[in-house]
PDB file of C-alpha atoms in Angstrom:
ATOM      1  CA  MET A  18     -10.518  -6.803   1.126  1.00 41.00           C
ATOM      2  CA  ILE A  19     -13.031  -7.949  -1.213  1.00 42.00           C
ATOM      3  CA  ASP A  20     -12.363 -11.044  -2.693  1.00 54.00           C
ATOM      4  CA  SER A  21     -11.925 -11.102  -6.831  1.00 52.00           C
ATOM      5  CA  ARG A  22     -14.168 -14.059  -7.594  1.00 54.00           C
ATOM      6  CA  LYS A  23     -16.901 -11.628  -5.699  1.00 58.00           C
ATOM      7  CA  LEU A  24     -16.180  -8.714  -6.930  1.00 57.00           C
ATOM      8  CA  MET A  25     -15.938 -10.023 -10.503  1.00 53.00           C
ATOM      9  CA  SER A  26     -18.924 -11.659 -10.332  1.00 58.00           C
ATOM     10  CA  CYS A  27     -20.995  -9.085  -9.140  1.00 62.00           C
ATOM     11  CA  THR A  28     -19.526  -6.783 -11.979  1.00 58.00           C
ATOM     12  CA  LEU A  29     -20.966  -9.328 -13.866  1.00 52.00           C
ATOM     13  CA  GLU A  30     -24.185  -9.318 -12.926  1.00 61.00           C
ATOM     14  CA  LEU A  31     -24.085  -5.569 -13.370  1.00 60.00           C
ATOM     15  CA  LEU A  32     -23.107  -5.899 -16.835  1.00 54.00           C
ATOM     16  CA  GLN A  33     -25.947  -8.144 -17.409  1.00 54.00           C
ATOM     17  CA  GLU A  34     -28.349  -5.602 -15.852  1.00 62.00           C
ATOM     18  CA  GLU A  35     -26.928  -3.067 -18.487  1.00 59.00           C
ATOM     19  CA  VAL A  36     -26.875  -5.351 -21.310  1.00 51.00           C
ATOM     20  CA  LEU A  37     -30.962  -6.273 -20.598  1.00 54.00           C
ATOM     21  CA  GLN A  38     -31.438  -2.518 -20.321  1.00 60.00           C
ATOM     22  CA  GLU A  39     -30.141  -1.741 -23.259  1.00 54.00           C
ATOM     23  CA  VAL A  40     -31.290  -4.497 -25.566  1.00 50.00           C
ATOM     24  CA  GLN A  41     -35.092  -4.831 -24.208  1.00 54.00           C
ATOM     25  CA  PRO A  42     -36.220  -2.018 -27.170  1.00 55.00           C
ATOM     26  CA  MET A  43     -34.498  -3.826 -29.405  1.00 48.00           C
ATOM     27  CA  LEU A  44     -36.514  -7.094 -28.360  1.00 48.00           C
ATOM     28  CA  ASP A  45     -39.721  -4.551 -28.382  1.00 50.00           C
ATOM     29  CA  ILE A  46     -39.057  -3.678 -31.570  1.00 47.00           C
ATOM     30  CA  SER A  47     -38.901  -6.933 -32.565  1.00 47.00           C
ATOM     31  CA  LYS A  48     -41.526  -7.861 -31.196  1.00 46.00           C
ATOM     32  CA  GLU A  49     -43.904  -4.960 -33.285  1.00 51.00           C
ATOM     33  CA  ASP A  50     -42.155  -6.566 -36.587  1.00 56.00           C
ATOM     34  CA  LEU A  51     -43.237  -9.674 -36.041  1.00 52.00           C
ATOM     35  CA  ILE A  52     -46.818  -8.715 -34.815  1.00 53.00           C
ATOM     36  CA  GLU A  53     -46.676  -6.453 -38.508  1.00 58.00           C
ATOM     37  CA  GLN A  54     -45.400  -9.315 -40.375  1.00 54.00           C
ATOM     38  CA  ILE A  55     -47.751 -11.890 -38.918  1.00 53.00           C
ATOM     39  CA  ILE A  56     -50.786  -9.112 -39.985  1.00 54.00           C
ATOM     40  CA  LYS A  57     -49.118  -8.991 -43.022  1.00 55.00           C
ATOM     41  CA  ILE A  58     -49.443 -12.694 -43.547  1.00 52.00           C
ATOM     42  CA  LEU A  59     -52.924 -13.221 -42.537  1.00 50.00           C
ATOM     43  CA  PHE A  60     -54.133 -10.630 -44.967  1.00 50.00           C
ATOM     44  CA  TYR A  61     -52.165 -12.363 -47.681  1.00 48.00           C
ATOM     45  CA  MET A  62     -53.198 -15.498 -46.701  1.00 48.00           C
ATOM     46  CA  SER A  63     -56.815 -14.657 -46.820  1.00 46.00           C
ATOM     47  CA  SER A  64     -56.333 -13.160 -50.704  1.00 46.00           C
ATOM     48  CA  GLY A  65     -53.145 -15.234 -52.103  1.00 46.00           C
ATOM     49  CA  SER A  66     -53.281 -18.865 -53.321  1.00 49.00           C
ATOM     50  CA  GLU A  67     -51.458 -21.366 -51.080  1.00 48.00           C
ATOM     51  CA  ILE A  68     -48.608 -22.134 -52.717  1.00 47.00           C
ATOM     52  CA  CYS A  69     -47.115 -18.443 -52.311  1.00 55.00           C
ATOM     53  CA  LYS A  70     -48.370 -18.312 -48.647  1.00 51.00           C
ATOM     54  CA  ILE A  71     -46.321 -21.134 -47.849  1.00 50.00           C
ATOM     55  CA  PHE A  72     -43.408 -20.058 -49.754  1.00 54.00           C
ATOM     56  CA  ASP A  73     -43.584 -16.369 -48.397  1.00 57.00           C
ATOM     57  CA  LEU A  74     -44.565 -17.846 -44.636  1.00 55.00           C
ATOM     58  CA  GLU A  75     -40.730 -19.318 -45.076  1.00 58.00           C
ATOM     59  CA  ALA A  76     -39.320 -16.569 -46.248  1.00 63.00           C
ATOM     60  CA  VAL A  77     -40.608 -14.456 -43.213  1.00 57.00           C
ATOM     61  CA  GLY A  78     -39.385 -17.534 -40.989  1.00 58.00           C
ATOM     62  CA  LYS A  79     -35.907 -17.558 -42.391  1.00 64.00           C
ATOM     63  CA  LYS A  80     -35.676 -13.524 -42.101  1.00 64.00           C
ATOM     64  CA  HIS A  81     -36.889 -13.773 -38.158  1.00 58.00           C
ATOM     65  CA  GLU A  82     -34.157 -17.048 -37.371  1.00 61.00           C
ATOM     66  CA  ASP A  83     -31.322 -14.520 -39.076  1.00 65.00           C
ATOM     67  CA  PHE A  84     -32.264 -12.038 -37.025  1.00 62.00           C
ATOM     68  CA  LEU A  85     -32.338 -14.131 -33.809  1.00 62.00           C
ATOM     69  CA  ILE A  86     -28.660 -15.043 -35.142  1.00 66.00           C
ATOM     70  CA  LYS A  87     -27.669 -11.827 -35.713  1.00 64.00           C
ATOM     71  CA  TYR A  88     -29.262 -10.934 -32.507  1.00 57.00           C
ATOM     72  CA  LYS A  89     -27.280 -13.291 -30.438  1.00 59.00           C
ATOM     73  CA  ASN A  90     -23.921 -12.834 -31.985  1.00 63.00           C
ATOM     74  CA  SER A  91     -24.068  -8.748 -31.117  1.00 61.00           C
ATOM     75  CA  GLU A  92     -25.481  -9.717 -27.502  1.00 57.00           C
ATOM     76  CA  GLY A  93     -21.932 -12.234 -27.239  1.00 59.00           C
ATOM     77  CA  SER A  94     -19.665  -9.192 -28.549  1.00 63.00           C
ATOM     78  CA  TYR A  95     -21.658  -6.843 -26.193  1.00 59.00           C
ATOM     79  CA  TYR A  96     -20.894  -8.943 -23.292  1.00 58.00           C
ATOM     80  CA  ASP A  97     -17.803  -9.307 -24.213  1.00 64.00           C
ATOM     81  CA  GLY A  98     -16.667  -5.551 -24.881  1.00 64.00           C
ATOM     82  CA  LYS A  99     -17.780  -4.767 -21.401  1.00 62.00           C
ATOM     83  CA  LEU A 100     -16.153  -8.008 -19.925  1.00 67.00           C
ATOM     84  CA  LYS A 101     -13.019  -6.722 -21.466  1.00 71.00           C
ATOM     85  CA  ALA A 102     -13.059  -3.330 -20.374  1.00 69.00           C
ATOM     86  CA  GLU A 103     -13.316  -4.263 -16.864  1.00 67.00           C
ATOM     87  CA  ASN A 104     -10.615  -6.774 -17.093  1.00 69.00           C
ATOM     88  CA  GLU A 105      -8.643  -3.610 -18.440  1.00 75.00           C
ATOM     89  CA  LYS A 106      -9.701  -1.151 -15.623  1.00 70.00           C
ATOM     90  CA  MET A 107      -8.788  -4.065 -12.871  1.00 72.00           C
ATOM     91  CA  ASP A 108      -5.335  -4.250 -14.127  1.00 73.00           C
ATOM     92  CA  GLU A 109      -5.136  -0.452 -14.783  1.00 73.00           C
ATOM     93  CA  ILE A 110      -5.849   0.033 -11.209  1.00 70.00           C
ATOM     94  CA  ALA A 111      -3.251  -3.082 -10.540  1.00 70.00           C
ATOM     95  CA  GLU A 112      -0.707  -0.807 -11.936  1.00 74.00           C
ATOM     96  CA  LYS A 113      -1.224   2.440 -10.713  1.00 69.00           C
ATOM     97  CA  ASP A 114      -1.114   0.662  -6.675  1.00 68.00           C
ATOM     98  CA  GLN A 115       2.628  -0.814  -7.925  1.00 75.00           C
ATOM     99  CA  THR A 116       3.340   2.040  -9.078  1.00 73.00           C
ATOM    100  CA  MET A 117       2.110   4.126  -5.975  1.00 70.00           C
ATOM    101  CA  CYS A 118       4.391   1.523  -3.686  1.00 73.00           C
ATOM    102  CA  LYS A 119       7.451   2.110  -5.754  1.00 73.00           C
ATOM    103  CA  PHE A 120       7.211   5.652  -5.679  1.00 66.00           C
ATOM    104  CA  GLU A 121       6.839   5.350  -1.643  1.00 71.00           C
ATOM    105  CA  THR A 122       9.668   3.217  -1.483  1.00 75.00           C
ATOM    106  CA  VAL A 123      11.650   5.755  -3.655  1.00 70.00           C
ATOM    107  CA  CYS A 124      10.634   8.772  -1.090  1.00 67.00           C
ATOM    108  CA  THR A 125      11.712   7.074   1.821  1.00 74.00           C
ATOM    109  CA  GLU A 126      15.102   5.805   0.246  1.00 75.00           C
ATOM    110  CA  GLN A 127      15.483   9.944  -0.338  1.00 68.00           C
ATOM    111  CA  LYS A 128      14.608  10.962   3.041  1.00 69.00           C
ATOM    112  CA  LYS A 129      16.795   8.594   4.455  1.00 75.00           C
ATOM    113  CA  ASN A 130      19.543   9.697   1.948  1.00 72.00           C
ATOM    114  CA  ILE A 131      18.799  13.358   3.009  1.00 70.00           C
ATOM    115  CA  CYS A 132      18.596  12.519   6.891  1.00 73.00           C
ATOM    116  CA  LYS A 133      22.344  10.987   6.621  1.00 74.00           C
ATOM    117  CA  LEU A 134      23.572  13.726   4.633  1.00 70.00           C
ATOM    118  CA  ASN A 135      22.387  16.065   7.432  1.00 67.00           C
ATOM    119  CA  ASP A 136      23.678  14.066   9.894  1.00 72.00           C
ATOM    120  CA  CYS A 137      27.301  14.077   8.008  1.00 71.00           C
ATOM    121  CA  TYR A 138      26.880  18.229   8.008  1.00 62.00           C
ATOM    122  CA  SER A 139      26.547  18.511  11.424  1.00 69.00           C
ATOM    123  CA  ASP A 140      29.091  16.219  12.319  1.00 73.00           C
ATOM    124  CA  LEU A 141      31.638  18.176   9.879  1.00 69.00           C
ATOM    125  CA  LEU A 142      30.300  21.374  11.486  1.00 68.00           C
ATOM    126  CA  GLY A 143      31.206  19.942  14.647  1.00 71.00           C
ATOM    127  CA  LYS A 144      34.244  18.984  13.844  1.00 73.00           C
ATOM    128  CA  MET A 145      35.238  22.127  11.685  1.00 69.00           C
ATOM    129  CA  ASP A 146      33.955  24.662  15.158  1.00 70.00           C
ATOM    130  CA  THR A 147      36.382  22.111  17.216  1.00 76.00           C
ATOM    131  CA  GLU A 148      39.221  22.817  14.675  1.00 73.00           C
ATOM    132  CA  MET A 149      38.990  26.661  14.823  1.00 70.00           C
ATOM    133  CA  ALA A 150      38.700  26.633  18.363  1.00 72.00           C
ATOM    134  CA  LYS A 151      41.751  24.746  18.552  1.00 75.00           C
ATOM    135  CA  LYS A 152      43.486  27.137  16.511  1.00 68.00           C
ATOM    136  CA  ASP A 153      42.572  30.368  17.988  1.00 69.00           C
ATOM    137  CA  GLU A 154      43.621  28.731  21.328  1.00 75.00           C
ATOM    138  CA  GLN A 155      47.111  28.579  19.676  1.00 73.00           C
ATOM    139  CA  PHE A 156      46.905  31.707  18.286  1.00 69.00           C
ATOM    140  CA  LYS A 157      46.150  33.439  21.639  1.00 72.00           C
ATOM    141  CA  MET A 158      48.696  31.634  23.244  1.00 77.00           C
ATOM    142  CA  GLY A 159      51.424  32.581  21.010  1.00 69.00           C
ATOM    143  CA  ARG A 160      50.170  36.563  21.246  1.00 73.00           C
ATOM    144  CA  THR A 161      50.189  35.990  24.826  1.00 78.00           C
ATOM    145  CA  GLU A 162      53.895  34.978  24.599  1.00 76.00           C
ATOM    146  CA  ARG A 163      54.896  38.176  22.259  1.00 72.00           C
ATOM    147  CA  LYS A 164      53.173  40.300  25.127  1.00 76.00           C
ATOM    148  CA  LYS A 165      55.664  38.600  27.473  1.00 76.00           C
ATOM    149  CA  ARG A 166      58.467  39.187  25.211  1.00 73.00           C
ATOM    150  CA  GLN A 167      57.822  43.029  24.483  1.00 70.00           C
ATOM    151  CA  GLU A 168      57.035  43.655  28.678  1.00 77.00           C
ATOM    152  CA  SER A 169      60.619  41.805  28.912  1.00 73.00           C
ATOM    153  CA  PHE A 170      62.367  43.964  26.300  1.00 68.00           C
ATOM    154  CA  LYS A 171      60.701  47.116  27.804  1.00 72.00           C
ATOM    155  CA  ARG A 172      62.270  46.369  31.321  1.00 76.00           C
ATOM    156  CA  PHE A 173      65.422  45.836  29.529  1.00 69.00           C
ATOM    157  CA  VAL A 174      65.393  49.148  28.216  1.00 66.00           C
ATOM    158  CA  GLU A 175      64.601  50.765  31.560  1.00 71.00           C
ATOM    159  CA  ARG A 176      66.998  48.557  32.714  1.00 68.00           C
ATOM    160  CA  LEU A 177      69.355  50.119  30.261  1.00 64.00           C
ATOM    161  CA  GLN A 178      68.515  53.407  31.230  1.00 65.00           C
ATOM    162  CA  GLU A 179      69.372  52.759  34.856  1.00 68.00           C
ATOM    163  CA  LEU A 180      72.761  51.206  34.035  1.00 61.00           C
ATOM    164  CA  ARG A 181      73.855  54.176  31.741  1.00 61.00           C
ATOM    165  CA  LEU A 182      73.799  55.721  35.067  1.00 62.00           C
ATOM    166  CA  ILE A 183      75.900  53.055  36.837  1.00 62.00           C
ATOM    167  CA  GLY A 184      78.582  52.355  34.337  1.00 57.00           C
ATOM    168  CA  LEU A 185      79.595  51.504  31.210  1.00 54.00           C
ATOM    169  CA  GLY A 186      81.262  47.862  31.974  1.00 57.00           C
ATOM    170  CA  THR A 187      78.648  46.688  33.884  1.00 59.00           C
ATOM    171  CA  PHE A 188      76.278  47.748  31.304  1.00 52.00           C
ATOM    172  CA  LEU A 189      78.069  46.051  28.165  1.00 59.00           C
ATOM    173  CA  ASN A 190      78.536  42.375  30.187  1.00 62.00           C
ATOM    174  CA  GLU A 191      74.266  42.640  30.974  1.00 59.00           C
ATOM    175  CA  LEU A 192      73.664  43.986  27.211  1.00 58.00           C
ATOM    176  CA  LEU A 193      75.651  41.166  25.958  1.00 62.00           C
ATOM    177  CA  GLU A 194      73.768  38.872  28.470  1.00 65.00           C
ATOM    178  CA  VAL A 195      70.507  40.347  27.622  1.00 59.00           C
ATOM    179  CA  LYS A 196      71.575  40.033  23.613  1.00 61.00           C
ATOM    180  CA  SER A 197      72.179  36.444  23.743  1.00 65.00           C
ATOM    181  CA  VAL A 198      68.993  35.692  25.786  1.00 59.00           C
ATOM    182  CA  SER A 199      66.789  38.000  23.534  1.00 59.00           C
ATOM    183  CA  PHE A 200      68.369  36.255  20.208  1.00 62.00           C
ATOM    184  CA  ASP A 201      67.842  33.108  21.620  1.00 65.00           C
ATOM    185  CA  SER A 202      64.352  34.044  22.687  1.00 64.00           C
ATOM    186  CA  MET A 203      63.309  35.795  19.559  1.00 67.00           C
ATOM    187  CA  LYS A 204      64.511  33.055  17.241  1.00 69.00           C
ATOM    188  CA  HIS A 205      62.026  30.665  19.255  1.00 70.00           C
ATOM    189  CA  THR A 206      59.244  32.993  19.147  1.00 69.00           C
ATOM    190  CA  LYS A 207      59.724  33.362  14.966  1.00 72.00           C
ATOM    191  CA  GLY A 208      59.733  29.332  15.318  1.00 72.00           C
ATOM    192  CA  LEU A 209      56.427  29.734  16.824  1.00 73.00           C
ATOM    193  CA  VAL A 210      55.095  32.334  14.719  1.00 70.00           C
ATOM    194  CA  ALA A 211      56.392  30.377  11.567  1.00 74.00           C
ATOM    195  CA  GLU A 212      54.846  27.099  12.742  1.00 76.00           C
ATOM    196  CA  CYS A 213      51.424  28.868  13.735  1.00 71.00           C
ATOM    197  CA  LEU A 214      50.899  30.555   9.797  1.00 76.00           C
ATOM    198  CA  SER A 215      51.870  27.214   8.932  1.00 78.00           C
ATOM    199  CA  GLU A 216      49.495  25.429  10.436  1.00 75.00           C
ATOM    200  CA  LEU A 217      46.700  28.967   9.648  1.00 76.00           C
ATOM    201  CA  GLN A 218      47.186  28.246   5.957  1.00 79.00           C
ATOM    202  CA  ASP A 219      47.057  24.201   6.429  1.00 78.00           C
ATOM    203  CA  VAL A 220      43.707  25.261   8.321  1.00 75.00           C
ATOM    204  CA  LYS A 221      42.389  27.616   5.539  1.00 79.00           C
ATOM    205  CA  ALA A 222      43.195  25.509   2.870  1.00 80.00           C
ATOM    206  CA  PHE A 223      40.980  22.635   4.952  1.00 79.00           C
ATOM    207  CA  LEU A 224      38.152  25.630   5.386  1.00 80.00           C
ATOM    208  CA  GLU A 225      38.126  25.973   1.803  1.00 84.00           C
ATOM    209  CA  LEU A 226      37.332  22.052   0.888  1.00 84.00           C
ATOM    210  CA  GLU A 227      35.270  22.401   3.398  1.00 81.00           C
ATOM    211  CA  TRP A 228      33.152  25.152   1.998  1.00 86.00           C
ATOM    212  CA  HIS A 229      33.213  23.485  -1.296  1.00 85.00           C
ATOM    213  CA  LEU A 230      31.940  20.336   0.555  1.00 85.00           C
ATOM    214  CA  LYS A 231      29.326  22.267   1.869  1.00 83.00           C
ATOM    215  CA  ARG A 232      28.144  23.789  -0.816  1.00 86.00           C
ATOM    216  CA  LYS A 233      28.341  20.750  -2.863  1.00 85.00           C
ATOM    217  CA  LEU A 234      26.389  18.988  -0.151  1.00 84.00           C
ATOM    218  CA  GLU A 235      23.699  22.171  -0.206  1.00 86.00           C
ATOM    219  CA  LYS A 236      23.507  21.464  -4.085  1.00 87.00           C
ATOM    220  CA  GLU A 237      22.464  17.845  -3.406  1.00 85.00           C
ATOM    221  CA  LYS A 238      20.251  18.629  -0.536  1.00 84.00           C
ATOM    222  CA  GLN A 239      18.271  21.225  -3.120  1.00 87.00           C
ATOM    223  CA  ASP A 240      18.294  18.563  -5.678  1.00 86.00           C
ATOM    224  CA  LEU A 241      16.605  16.086  -3.642  1.00 86.00           C
ATOM    225  CA  GLU A 242      14.435  18.352  -1.620  1.00 86.00           C
ATOM    226  CA  LEU A 243      13.042  19.214  -5.753  1.00 89.00           C
ATOM    227  CA  LYS A 244      12.760  15.801  -6.436  1.00 86.00           C
ATOM    228  CA  LEU A 245      10.521  14.793  -2.949  1.00 86.00           C
ATOM    229  CA  ARG A 246       8.778  17.843  -3.775  1.00 87.00           C
ATOM    230  CA  TYR A 247       7.695  16.513  -7.240  1.00 87.00           C
ATOM    231  CA  GLN A 248       7.374  12.469  -6.012  1.00 84.00           C
ATOM    232  CA  GLN A 249       5.406  13.767  -2.824  1.00 85.00           C
ATOM    233  CA  GLY A 250       3.073  15.599  -5.927  1.00 86.00           C
ATOM    234  CA  ILE A 251       2.848  12.446  -7.571  1.00 87.00           C
ATOM    235  CA  ILE A 252       2.037  10.484  -4.130  1.00 87.00           C
ATOM    236  CA  MET A 253      -0.805  13.273  -2.992  1.00 88.00           C
ATOM    237  CA  ASP A 254      -1.845  12.190  -6.966  1.00 86.00           C
ATOM    238  CA  LEU A 255      -1.910   8.596  -6.809  1.00 86.00           C
ATOM    239  CA  GLU A 256      -3.983   8.869  -3.014  1.00 85.00           C
ATOM    240  CA  ASP A 257      -6.507  10.487  -4.345  1.00 87.00           C
ATOM    241  CA  GLU A 258      -6.687   8.250  -6.822  1.00 85.00           C
ATOM    242  CA  ALA A 259      -6.903   5.966  -3.842  1.00 83.00           C
ATOM    243  CA  GLY A 260      -9.394   7.052  -2.447  1.00 85.00           C
ATOM    244  CA  ARG A 261     -11.606   7.213  -4.653  1.00 87.00           C
ATOM    245  CA  ARG A 262     -11.161   3.924  -5.762  1.00 86.00           C
ATOM    246  CA  VAL A 263     -11.311   3.147  -1.843  1.00 86.00           C
ATOM    247  CA  VAL A 264     -15.005   5.056  -1.516  1.00 88.00           C
ATOM    248  CA  GLU A 265     -16.006   2.835  -4.680  1.00 86.00           C
ATOM    249  CA  LEU A 266     -14.123  -0.519  -3.117  1.00 85.00           C
ATOM    250  CA  ALA A 267     -16.622   0.374   0.053  1.00 86.00           C
ATOM    251  CA  GLN A 268     -19.559   0.830  -2.013  1.00 89.00           C
ATOM    252  CA  LYS A 269     -18.678  -2.871  -3.242  1.00 84.00           C
ATOM    253  CA  GLU A 270     -18.161  -3.713   0.634  1.00 85.00           C
ATOM    254  CA  LYS A 271     -22.015  -2.682   1.435  1.00 88.00           C
ATOM    255  CA  GLN A 272     -23.412  -4.646  -1.668  1.00 86.00           C
ATOM    256  CA  LEU A 273     -21.505  -7.939  -0.433  1.00 85.00           C
ATOM    257  CA  LYS A 274     -22.137  -6.728   3.736  1.00 87.00           C
ATOM    258  CA  VAL A 275     -26.004  -6.700   2.330  1.00 86.00           C
ATOM    259  CA  LEU A 276     -25.507  -9.934  -0.009  1.00 85.00           C
ATOM    260  CA  GLU A 277     -24.110 -11.677   3.020  1.00 84.00           C
ATOM    261  CA  MET A 278     -26.588 -10.784   5.546  1.00 88.00           C
ATOM    262  CA  MET A 279     -29.083 -12.477   3.197  1.00 86.00           C
ATOM    263  CA  VAL A 280     -27.054 -15.219   2.943  1.00 83.00           C
ATOM    264  CA  ALA A 281     -26.817 -15.559   6.645  1.00 83.00           C
ATOM    265  CA  GLU A 282     -30.507 -15.398   7.236  1.00 87.00           C
ATOM    266  CA  SER A 283     -31.050 -18.338   4.357  1.00 82.00           C
ATOM    267  CA  LYS A 284     -28.737 -20.282   6.667  1.00 83.00           C
ATOM    268  CA  ARG A 285     -30.838 -19.435   9.523  1.00 86.00           C
ATOM    269  CA  ASN A 286     -33.910 -20.427   8.219  1.00 85.00           C
ATOM    270  CA  LEU A 287     -32.046 -23.533   6.588  1.00 84.00           C
ATOM    271  CA  LYS A 288     -30.881 -24.272  10.477  1.00 84.00           C
ATOM    272  CA  GLU A 289     -34.571 -23.831  11.721  1.00 86.00           C
ATOM    273  CA  LYS A 290     -35.994 -26.008   9.169  1.00 82.00           C
ATOM    274  CA  GLU A 291     -33.491 -28.601   9.747  1.00 80.00           C
ATOM    275  CA  ARG A 292     -34.292 -28.786  12.952  1.00 84.00           C
ATOM    276  CA  GLU A 293     -37.649 -29.151  12.415  1.00 83.00           C
ATOM    277  CA  ILE A 294     -36.809 -31.992  10.121  1.00 80.00           C
ATOM    278  CA  LEU A 295     -34.841 -33.917  13.112  1.00 82.00           C
ATOM    279  CA  ASP A 296     -37.773 -32.707  15.909  1.00 80.00           C
ATOM    280  CA  LYS A 297     -39.678 -34.529  13.310  1.00 80.00           C
ATOM    281  CA  ASP A 298     -37.477 -37.707  12.972  1.00 77.00           C
ATOM    282  CA  GLU A 299     -37.224 -37.968  16.562  1.00 81.00           C
ATOM    283  CA  GLU A 300     -41.323 -38.184  17.082  1.00 81.00           C
ATOM    284  CA  LYS A 301     -40.896 -40.972  14.239  1.00 80.00           C
ATOM    285  CA  ARG A 302     -38.146 -42.918  16.173  1.00 82.00           C
ATOM    286  CA  GLU A 303     -40.462 -42.307  19.246  1.00 84.00           C
ATOM    287  CA  ALA A 304     -43.234 -43.977  17.685  1.00 82.00           C
ATOM    288  CA  ILE A 305     -41.015 -46.648  15.526  1.00 84.00           C
ATOM    289  CA  ARG A 306     -39.961 -46.981  19.528  1.00 84.00           C
ATOM    290  CA  GLN A 307     -43.451 -47.424  20.924  1.00 85.00           C
ATOM    291  CA  LEU A 308     -44.279 -50.226  18.256  1.00 85.00           C
ATOM    292  CA  CYS A 309     -41.493 -52.361  18.200  1.00 84.00           C
ATOM    293  CA  LEU A 310     -42.657 -52.815  22.640  1.00 86.00           C
ATOM    294  CA  LEU A 311     -45.843 -52.989  21.451  1.00 84.00           C
ATOM    295  CA  ASN A 312     -45.017 -55.912  19.166  1.00 84.00           C
ATOM    296  CA  GLU A 313     -42.897 -57.295  21.499  1.00 85.00           C
ATOM    297  CA  HIS A 314     -45.796 -57.233  23.787  1.00 84.00           C
ATOM    298  CA  TYR A 315     -48.269 -58.906  21.584  1.00 81.00           C
ATOM    299  CA  ARG A 316     -45.318 -61.202  20.526  1.00 83.00           C
ATOM    300  CA  GLU A 317     -44.827 -62.094  24.188  1.00 86.00           C
ATOM    301  CA  ASN A 318     -48.427 -62.586  24.905  1.00 82.00           C
ATOM    302  CA  TYR A 319     -49.064 -64.760  22.145  1.00 82.00           C
ATOM    303  CA  ASN A 320     -46.246 -67.005  22.900  1.00 83.00           C
ATOM    304  CA  TYR A 321     -48.094 -67.282  26.043  1.00 83.00           C
ATOM    305  CA  LEU A 322     -51.702 -68.005  24.400  1.00 84.00           C
ATOM    306  CA  THR A 323     -49.862 -70.667  22.300  1.00 84.00           C
ATOM    307  CA  ARG A 324     -48.210 -72.317  25.658  1.00 83.00           C
ATOM    308  CA  HIS A 325     -51.485 -72.311  27.689  1.00 80.00           C
ATOM    309  CA  VAL A 326     -53.550 -73.347  24.238  1.00 81.00           C
ATOM    310  CA  SER A 327     -51.133 -76.230  23.664  1.00 81.00           C
ATOM    311  CA  SER A 328     -51.106 -77.516  27.694  1.00 81.00           C
ATOM    312  CA  MET A 329     -54.627 -77.361  27.680  1.00 79.00           C
ATOM    313  CA  LEU A 330     -54.969 -79.544  24.130  1.00 79.00           C
ATOM    314  CA  GLN A 331     -52.816 -81.839  25.695  1.00 78.00           C
ATOM    315  CA  SER A 332     -54.554 -82.165  29.096  1.00 75.00           C
ATOM    316  CA  LYS A 333     -58.113 -82.916  26.768  1.00 68.00           C
ATOM    317  CA  ARG A 334     -56.291 -85.643  25.189  1.00 64.00           C
ATOM    318  CA  PRO A 335     -57.587 -89.336  26.065  1.00 58.00           C
ATOM    319  CA  SER A 336     -55.070 -90.783  28.093  1.00 52.00           C
TER     320      SER A 336
END
């Protein structure tokens, strides 16, 4: 991302260029007016008295000073207005970015809630299917038991027909026995049927409750989907706006890259100049080193000559 200070400086430069382009015609007009006033003053000076000329010159100078003061004030207010407008645009962009982030967060939370509701709905349907399978199995078992009782009663009737031929005594004894067994079996079967009916009523009530809950969840899901579509539309609008802003920022980045390339070129030139200066300094140090060595050589020769001359003078002195 581009640094805010660099972006602000680039914006100020563009504003200055726009202001100069807008103010340049005013400057040209003021120059033409000034030339006309000077021509009038010269013409008047050639025909009027000196005192009137001086007063007129002072009036014209004051007029142009007032014009320059007004021009400076208008230029300052124009700059301030442009800068304030750009600051308001930057604040508006920042607020839109924050709003888009908030909408994205809300949409993410809504999607999570919808996923949770779907999972809860799937679990609930699984439980209902399992419970219905159990009840169907119990109902099938009751129906099988009832068929067994009917077959037993049918065999009993057939047995009665056989016993009618055998004898009444044996028939009565078996009738009492079968009656007691059938009574107990019917009583047990009635108990099972009553229990199944009670469980069936419970299942029916549970299914009605689950159906109402399902309708409620579906309604909440539809409401959430409507909200999600609305928020997605807002997000798409914000994304389009952000795309336009990104294009503008990309153009600013290109301008910044051009400036960075110019700065890099300036740095390379500066490094080359520094390298040349260092090379020249090295040559100067080498020359100074050679001069020092030469000076040391001359000093040694001088000392040698001094000692030699002193020895010669001492040898020539009369003893």
